[in-house]
mmCIF file of C-alpha atoms in Angstrom:
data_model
loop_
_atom_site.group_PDB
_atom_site.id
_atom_site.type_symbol
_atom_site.label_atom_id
_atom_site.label_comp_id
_atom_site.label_asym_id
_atom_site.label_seq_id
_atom_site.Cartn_x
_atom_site.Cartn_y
_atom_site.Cartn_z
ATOM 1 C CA UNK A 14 -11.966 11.025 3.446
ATOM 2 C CA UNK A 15 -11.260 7.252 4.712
ATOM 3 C CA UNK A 16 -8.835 5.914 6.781
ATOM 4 C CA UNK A 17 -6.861 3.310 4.776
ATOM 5 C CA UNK A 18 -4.170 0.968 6.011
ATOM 6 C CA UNK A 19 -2.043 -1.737 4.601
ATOM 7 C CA UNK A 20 0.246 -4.415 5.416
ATOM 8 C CA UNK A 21 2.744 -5.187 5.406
ATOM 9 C CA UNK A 22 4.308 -1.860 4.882
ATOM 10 C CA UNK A 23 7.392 -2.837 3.525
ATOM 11 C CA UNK A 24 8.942 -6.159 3.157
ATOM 12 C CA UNK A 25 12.142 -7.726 1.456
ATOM 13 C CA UNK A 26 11.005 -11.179 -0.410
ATOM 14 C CA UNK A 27 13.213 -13.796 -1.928
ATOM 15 C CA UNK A 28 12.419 -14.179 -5.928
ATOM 16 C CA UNK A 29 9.943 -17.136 -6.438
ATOM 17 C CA UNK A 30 8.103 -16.176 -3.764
ATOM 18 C CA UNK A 31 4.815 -15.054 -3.126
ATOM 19 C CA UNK A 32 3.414 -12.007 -0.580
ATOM 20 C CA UNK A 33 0.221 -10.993 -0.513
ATOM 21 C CA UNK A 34 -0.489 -7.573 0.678
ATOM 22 C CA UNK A 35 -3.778 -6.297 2.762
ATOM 23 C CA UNK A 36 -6.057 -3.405 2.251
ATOM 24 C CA UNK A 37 -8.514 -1.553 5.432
ATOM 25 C CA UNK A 38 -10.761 0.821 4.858
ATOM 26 C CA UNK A 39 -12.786 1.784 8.380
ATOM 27 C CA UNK A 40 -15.591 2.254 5.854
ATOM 28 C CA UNK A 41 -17.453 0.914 3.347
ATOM 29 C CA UNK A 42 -16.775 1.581 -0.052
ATOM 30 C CA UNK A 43 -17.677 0.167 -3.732
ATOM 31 C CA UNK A 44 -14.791 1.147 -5.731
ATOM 32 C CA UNK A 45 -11.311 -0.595 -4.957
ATOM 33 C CA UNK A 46 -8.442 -0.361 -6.804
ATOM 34 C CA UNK A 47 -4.659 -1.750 -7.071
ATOM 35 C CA UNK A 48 -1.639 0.359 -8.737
ATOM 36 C CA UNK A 49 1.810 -0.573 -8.959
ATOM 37 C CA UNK A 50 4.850 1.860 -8.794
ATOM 38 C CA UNK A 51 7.461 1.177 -10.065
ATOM 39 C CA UNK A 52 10.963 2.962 -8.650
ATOM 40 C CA UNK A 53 11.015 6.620 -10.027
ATOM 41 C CA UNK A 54 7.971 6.359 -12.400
ATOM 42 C CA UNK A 55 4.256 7.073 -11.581
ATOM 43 C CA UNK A 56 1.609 5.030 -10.987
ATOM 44 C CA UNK A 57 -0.112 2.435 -12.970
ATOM 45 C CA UNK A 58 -3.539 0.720 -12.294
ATOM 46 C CA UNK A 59 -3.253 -3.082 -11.750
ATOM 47 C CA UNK A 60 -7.114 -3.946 -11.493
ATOM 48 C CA UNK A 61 -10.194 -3.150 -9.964
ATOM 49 C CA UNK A 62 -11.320 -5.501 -7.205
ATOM 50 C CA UNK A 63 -14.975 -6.361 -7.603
ATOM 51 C CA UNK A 64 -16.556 -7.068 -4.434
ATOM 52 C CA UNK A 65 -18.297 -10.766 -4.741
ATOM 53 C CA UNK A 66 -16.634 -11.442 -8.063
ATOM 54 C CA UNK A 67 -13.390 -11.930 -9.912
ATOM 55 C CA UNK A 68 -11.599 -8.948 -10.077
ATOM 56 C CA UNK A 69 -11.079 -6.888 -13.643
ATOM 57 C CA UNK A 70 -7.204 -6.600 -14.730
ATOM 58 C CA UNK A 71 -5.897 -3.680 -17.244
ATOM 59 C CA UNK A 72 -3.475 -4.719 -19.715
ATOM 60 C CA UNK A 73 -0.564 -6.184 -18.797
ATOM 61 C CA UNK A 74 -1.959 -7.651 -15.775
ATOM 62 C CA UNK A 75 -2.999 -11.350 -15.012
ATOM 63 C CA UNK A 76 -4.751 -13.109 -12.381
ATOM 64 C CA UNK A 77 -2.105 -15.761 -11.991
ATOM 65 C CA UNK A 78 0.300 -13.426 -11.509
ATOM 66 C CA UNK A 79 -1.598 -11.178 -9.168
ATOM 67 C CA UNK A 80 -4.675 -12.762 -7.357
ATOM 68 C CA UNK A 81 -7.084 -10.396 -5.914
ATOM 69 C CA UNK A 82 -9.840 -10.972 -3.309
ATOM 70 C CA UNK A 83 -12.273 -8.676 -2.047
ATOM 71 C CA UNK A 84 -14.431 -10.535 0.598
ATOM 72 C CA UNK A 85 -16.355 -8.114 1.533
ATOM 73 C CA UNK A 86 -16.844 -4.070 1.189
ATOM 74 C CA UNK A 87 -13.779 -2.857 3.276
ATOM 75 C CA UNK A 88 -11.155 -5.398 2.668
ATOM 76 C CA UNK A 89 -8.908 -6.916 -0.331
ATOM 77 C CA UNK A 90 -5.877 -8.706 -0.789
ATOM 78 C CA UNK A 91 -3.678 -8.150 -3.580
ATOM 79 C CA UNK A 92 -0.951 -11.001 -3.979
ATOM 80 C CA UNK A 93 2.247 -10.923 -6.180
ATOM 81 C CA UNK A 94 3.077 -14.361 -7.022
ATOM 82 C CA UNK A 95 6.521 -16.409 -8.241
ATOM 83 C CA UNK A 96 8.122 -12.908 -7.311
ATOM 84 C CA UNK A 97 11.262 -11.309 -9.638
ATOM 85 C CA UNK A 98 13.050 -8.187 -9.189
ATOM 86 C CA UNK A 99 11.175 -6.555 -11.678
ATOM 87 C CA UNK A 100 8.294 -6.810 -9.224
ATOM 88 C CA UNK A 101 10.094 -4.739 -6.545
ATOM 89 C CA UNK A 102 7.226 -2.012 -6.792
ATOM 90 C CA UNK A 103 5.246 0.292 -4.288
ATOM 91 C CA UNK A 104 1.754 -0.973 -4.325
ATOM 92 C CA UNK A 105 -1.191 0.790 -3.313
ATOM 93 C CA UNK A 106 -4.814 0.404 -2.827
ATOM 94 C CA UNK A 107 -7.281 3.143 -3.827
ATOM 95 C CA UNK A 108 -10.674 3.588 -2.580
ATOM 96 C CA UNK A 109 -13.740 5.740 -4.443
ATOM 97 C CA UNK A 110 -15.664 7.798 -1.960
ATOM 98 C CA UNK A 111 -18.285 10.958 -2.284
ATOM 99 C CA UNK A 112 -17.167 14.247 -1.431
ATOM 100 C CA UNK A 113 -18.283 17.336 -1.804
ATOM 101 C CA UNK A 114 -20.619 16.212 -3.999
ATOM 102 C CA UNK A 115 -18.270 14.447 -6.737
ATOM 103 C CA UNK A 116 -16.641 10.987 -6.412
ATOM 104 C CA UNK A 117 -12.809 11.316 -5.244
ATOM 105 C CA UNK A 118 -10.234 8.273 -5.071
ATOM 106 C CA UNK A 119 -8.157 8.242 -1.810
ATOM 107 C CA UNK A 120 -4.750 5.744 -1.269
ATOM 108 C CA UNK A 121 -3.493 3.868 0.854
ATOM 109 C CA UNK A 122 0.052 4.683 2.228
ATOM 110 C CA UNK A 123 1.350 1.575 0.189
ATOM 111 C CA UNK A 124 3.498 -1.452 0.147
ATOM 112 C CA UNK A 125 7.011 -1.085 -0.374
ATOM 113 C CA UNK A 126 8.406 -4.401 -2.058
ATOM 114 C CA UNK A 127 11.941 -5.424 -2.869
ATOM 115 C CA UNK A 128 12.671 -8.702 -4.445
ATOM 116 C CA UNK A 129 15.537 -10.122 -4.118
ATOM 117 C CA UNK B 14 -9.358 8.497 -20.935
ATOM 118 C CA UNK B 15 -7.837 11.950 -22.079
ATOM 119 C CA UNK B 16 -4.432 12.492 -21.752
ATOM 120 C CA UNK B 17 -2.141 15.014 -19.943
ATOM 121 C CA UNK B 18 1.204 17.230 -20.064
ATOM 122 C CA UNK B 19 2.713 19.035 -17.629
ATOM 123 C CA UNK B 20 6.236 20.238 -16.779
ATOM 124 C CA UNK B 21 8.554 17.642 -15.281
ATOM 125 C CA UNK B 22 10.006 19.998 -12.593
ATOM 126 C CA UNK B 23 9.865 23.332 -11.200
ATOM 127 C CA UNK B 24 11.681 25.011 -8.761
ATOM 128 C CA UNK B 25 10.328 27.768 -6.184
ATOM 129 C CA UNK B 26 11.166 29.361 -3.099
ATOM 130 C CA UNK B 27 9.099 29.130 0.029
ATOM 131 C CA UNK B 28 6.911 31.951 0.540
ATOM 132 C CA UNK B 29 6.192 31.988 -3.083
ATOM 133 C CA UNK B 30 3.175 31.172 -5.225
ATOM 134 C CA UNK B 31 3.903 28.278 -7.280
ATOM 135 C CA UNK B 32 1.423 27.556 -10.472
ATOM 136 C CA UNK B 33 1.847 23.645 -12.564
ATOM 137 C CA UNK B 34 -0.456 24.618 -15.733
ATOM 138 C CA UNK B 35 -1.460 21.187 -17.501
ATOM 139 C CA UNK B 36 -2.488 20.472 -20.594
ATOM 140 C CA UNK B 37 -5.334 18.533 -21.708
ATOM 141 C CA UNK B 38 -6.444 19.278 -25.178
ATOM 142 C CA UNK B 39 -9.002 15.941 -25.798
ATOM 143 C CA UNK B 40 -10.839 16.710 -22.402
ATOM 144 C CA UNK B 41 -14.406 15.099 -22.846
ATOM 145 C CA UNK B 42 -17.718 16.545 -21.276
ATOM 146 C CA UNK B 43 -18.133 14.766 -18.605
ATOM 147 C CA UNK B 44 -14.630 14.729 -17.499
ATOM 148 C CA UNK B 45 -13.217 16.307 -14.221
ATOM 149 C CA UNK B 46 -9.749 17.342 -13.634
ATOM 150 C CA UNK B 47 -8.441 16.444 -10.622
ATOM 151 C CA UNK B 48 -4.767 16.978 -8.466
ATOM 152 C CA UNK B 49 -3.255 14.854 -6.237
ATOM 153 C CA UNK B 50 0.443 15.293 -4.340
ATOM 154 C CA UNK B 51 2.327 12.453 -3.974
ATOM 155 C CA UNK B 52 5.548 12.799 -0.964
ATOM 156 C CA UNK B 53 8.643 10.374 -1.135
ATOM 157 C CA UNK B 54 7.310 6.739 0.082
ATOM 158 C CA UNK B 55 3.904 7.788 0.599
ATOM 159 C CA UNK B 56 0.666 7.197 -1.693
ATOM 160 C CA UNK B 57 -0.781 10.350 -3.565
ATOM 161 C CA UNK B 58 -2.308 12.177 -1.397
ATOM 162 C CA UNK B 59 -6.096 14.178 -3.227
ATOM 163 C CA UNK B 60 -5.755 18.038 -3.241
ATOM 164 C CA UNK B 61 -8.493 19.688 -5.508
ATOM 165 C CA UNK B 62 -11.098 18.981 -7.861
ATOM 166 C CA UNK B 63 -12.523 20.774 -10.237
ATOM 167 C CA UNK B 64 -15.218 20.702 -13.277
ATOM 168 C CA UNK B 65 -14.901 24.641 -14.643
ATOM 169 C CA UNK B 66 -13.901 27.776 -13.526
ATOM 170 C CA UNK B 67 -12.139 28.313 -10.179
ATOM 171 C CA UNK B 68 -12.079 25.841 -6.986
ATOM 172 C CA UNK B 69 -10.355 26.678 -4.143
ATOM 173 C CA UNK B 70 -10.137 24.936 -0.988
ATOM 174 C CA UNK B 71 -7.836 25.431 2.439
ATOM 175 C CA UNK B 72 -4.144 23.874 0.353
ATOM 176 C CA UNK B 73 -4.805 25.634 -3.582
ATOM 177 C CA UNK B 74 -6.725 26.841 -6.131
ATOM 178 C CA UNK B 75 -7.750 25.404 -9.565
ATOM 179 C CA UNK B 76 -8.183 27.343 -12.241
ATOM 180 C CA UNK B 77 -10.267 26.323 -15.632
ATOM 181 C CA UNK B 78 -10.593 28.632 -18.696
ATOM 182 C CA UNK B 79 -13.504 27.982 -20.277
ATOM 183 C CA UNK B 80 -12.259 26.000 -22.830
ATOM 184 C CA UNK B 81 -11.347 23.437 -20.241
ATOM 185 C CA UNK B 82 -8.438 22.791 -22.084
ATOM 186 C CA UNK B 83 -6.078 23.724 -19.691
ATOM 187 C CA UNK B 84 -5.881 23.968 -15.865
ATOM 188 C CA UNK B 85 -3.608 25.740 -13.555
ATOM 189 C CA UNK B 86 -2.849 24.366 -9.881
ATOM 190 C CA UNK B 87 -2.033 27.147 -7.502
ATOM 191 C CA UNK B 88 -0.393 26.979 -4.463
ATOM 192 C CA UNK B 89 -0.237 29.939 -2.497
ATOM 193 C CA UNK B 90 2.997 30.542 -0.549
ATOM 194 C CA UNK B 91 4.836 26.851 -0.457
ATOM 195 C CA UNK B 92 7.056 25.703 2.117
ATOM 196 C CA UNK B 93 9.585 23.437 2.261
ATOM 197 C CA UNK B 94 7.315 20.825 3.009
ATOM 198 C CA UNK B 95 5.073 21.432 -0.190
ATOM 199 C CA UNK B 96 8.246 19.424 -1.891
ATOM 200 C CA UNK B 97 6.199 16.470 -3.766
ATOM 201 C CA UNK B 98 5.502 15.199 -6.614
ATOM 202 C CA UNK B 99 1.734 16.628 -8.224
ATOM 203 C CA UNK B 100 -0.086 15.132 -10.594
ATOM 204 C CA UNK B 101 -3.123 16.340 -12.717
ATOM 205 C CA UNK B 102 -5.488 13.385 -13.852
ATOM 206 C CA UNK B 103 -8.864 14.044 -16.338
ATOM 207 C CA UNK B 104 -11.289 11.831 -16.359
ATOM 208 C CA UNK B 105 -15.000 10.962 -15.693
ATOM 209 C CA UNK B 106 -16.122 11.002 -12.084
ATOM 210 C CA UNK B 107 -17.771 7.729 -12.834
ATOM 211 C CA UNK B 108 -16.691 5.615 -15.084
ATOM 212 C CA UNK B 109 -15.041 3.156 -12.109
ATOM 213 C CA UNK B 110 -12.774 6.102 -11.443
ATOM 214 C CA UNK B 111 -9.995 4.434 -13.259
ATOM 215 C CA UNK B 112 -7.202 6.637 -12.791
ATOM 216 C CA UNK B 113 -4.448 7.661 -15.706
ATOM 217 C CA UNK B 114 -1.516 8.909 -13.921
ATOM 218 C CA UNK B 115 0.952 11.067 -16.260
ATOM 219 C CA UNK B 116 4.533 11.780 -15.315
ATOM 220 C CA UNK B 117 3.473 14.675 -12.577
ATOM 221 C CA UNK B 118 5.420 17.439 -12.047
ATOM 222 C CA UNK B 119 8.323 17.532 -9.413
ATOM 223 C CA UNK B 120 8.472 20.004 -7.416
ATOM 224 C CA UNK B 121 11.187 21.152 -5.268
ATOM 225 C CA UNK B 122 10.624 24.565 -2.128
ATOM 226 C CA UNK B 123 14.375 25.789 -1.324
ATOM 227 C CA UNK B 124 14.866 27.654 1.569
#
């Protein structure tokens, strides 16, 4: 497995508002990914962050709301933007590694966001 | 992606053997089925993998009839701490390991 960190690890924003949110992995790794949870449902995938490129967002998802950079292979930034309550979310970052022979995704311990 | 369904809840005792079957009916080929366990304010956490047949490691077993249709997560004598949330996801081990989380199943170990 990785060791994956983010920060902050919780915060309390004001609405209209913007926080971006780091990701660390202490190695490097091609597949990263952002999910959202929302309070008392499971998670849902935001978008993959594309190392070197723009990142790819699943439906329901925007860039302007939620710019991603991945500057190099153990590092992105997701960023919620012109914050609401309804963004008051956990948000995690994922990572892809090899083990045991198949390909395994591994999370971070999240953000926990309330808007206010 | 093929979808899953599992029980919302189930309650155990510790020391027991607690088994979450899930269903998967459209499971393609290529696709793996895969647990994770997810504790209160904490990201989901990987348990097993598995492709057919039975996979056990050191925290359960899987079990896959050969249909693949199904799969049943084991674990063997829970504790109050095995309290989580577990999900079972299907999907290809490489298709950018985009990752369809269902509803999971909630567990809860009482004493």
């Amino acid at each position: 497995s990785a060791v994956i960190s983010q920060k902050p690890s919780r915060d309390i924003c004001q609405r209209g508002t913007s926080l971006t949110i780091q990701c660390q992995v202490d190695s490097q790794v091609t597949m990263m990914f952002w999910y959202r949870q929302q309070p008392g449902q499971s998670l849902t995938l935001i978008a993959t962050a594309n190392q070197g490129s723009e990142a790819t967002y699943e439906s329901g998802f925007v860039i302007d709301k939620f710019p991603i950079s991945r500057p190099n292979l153990t590092f992105s930034t997701l960023t919620v933007s012109n914050m609401s309550p309804e963004d008051s979310s956990i948000y995690l970052c994922s990572v892809v590694l090899l083990a045991g022979g198949t390909e395994t995704q591994y999370f971070g311990p999240g953000t926990r966001l309330l808007v206010l | 992606l093929a979808k899953t369904t599992q029980p919302i809840s189930m309650d155990s005792y510790e020391g027991q053997e607690v088994n979450i079957t899930c269903s998967h009916n459209n499971i393609a080929t290529n696709d793996y089925i895969t647990w994770y366990q997810q504790f209160p304010s904490q990201g989901p956490r990987f348990i097993i993998q598995g492709y057919k047949t039975k996979v056990t490691n050191e925290v359960a077993s899987l079990f896959i009839p050969a249909d693949r249709k199904s799969s049943t997560l084991s674990l063997p004598r829970v504790s109050l701490s095995d309290t989580a949330v577990y999900y079972c996801l299907v999907g290809p081990e490489a298709a950018g390991n985009k990752l369809t989380f269902g509803g999971g199943t909630r567990v809860l170990v009482k004493p």
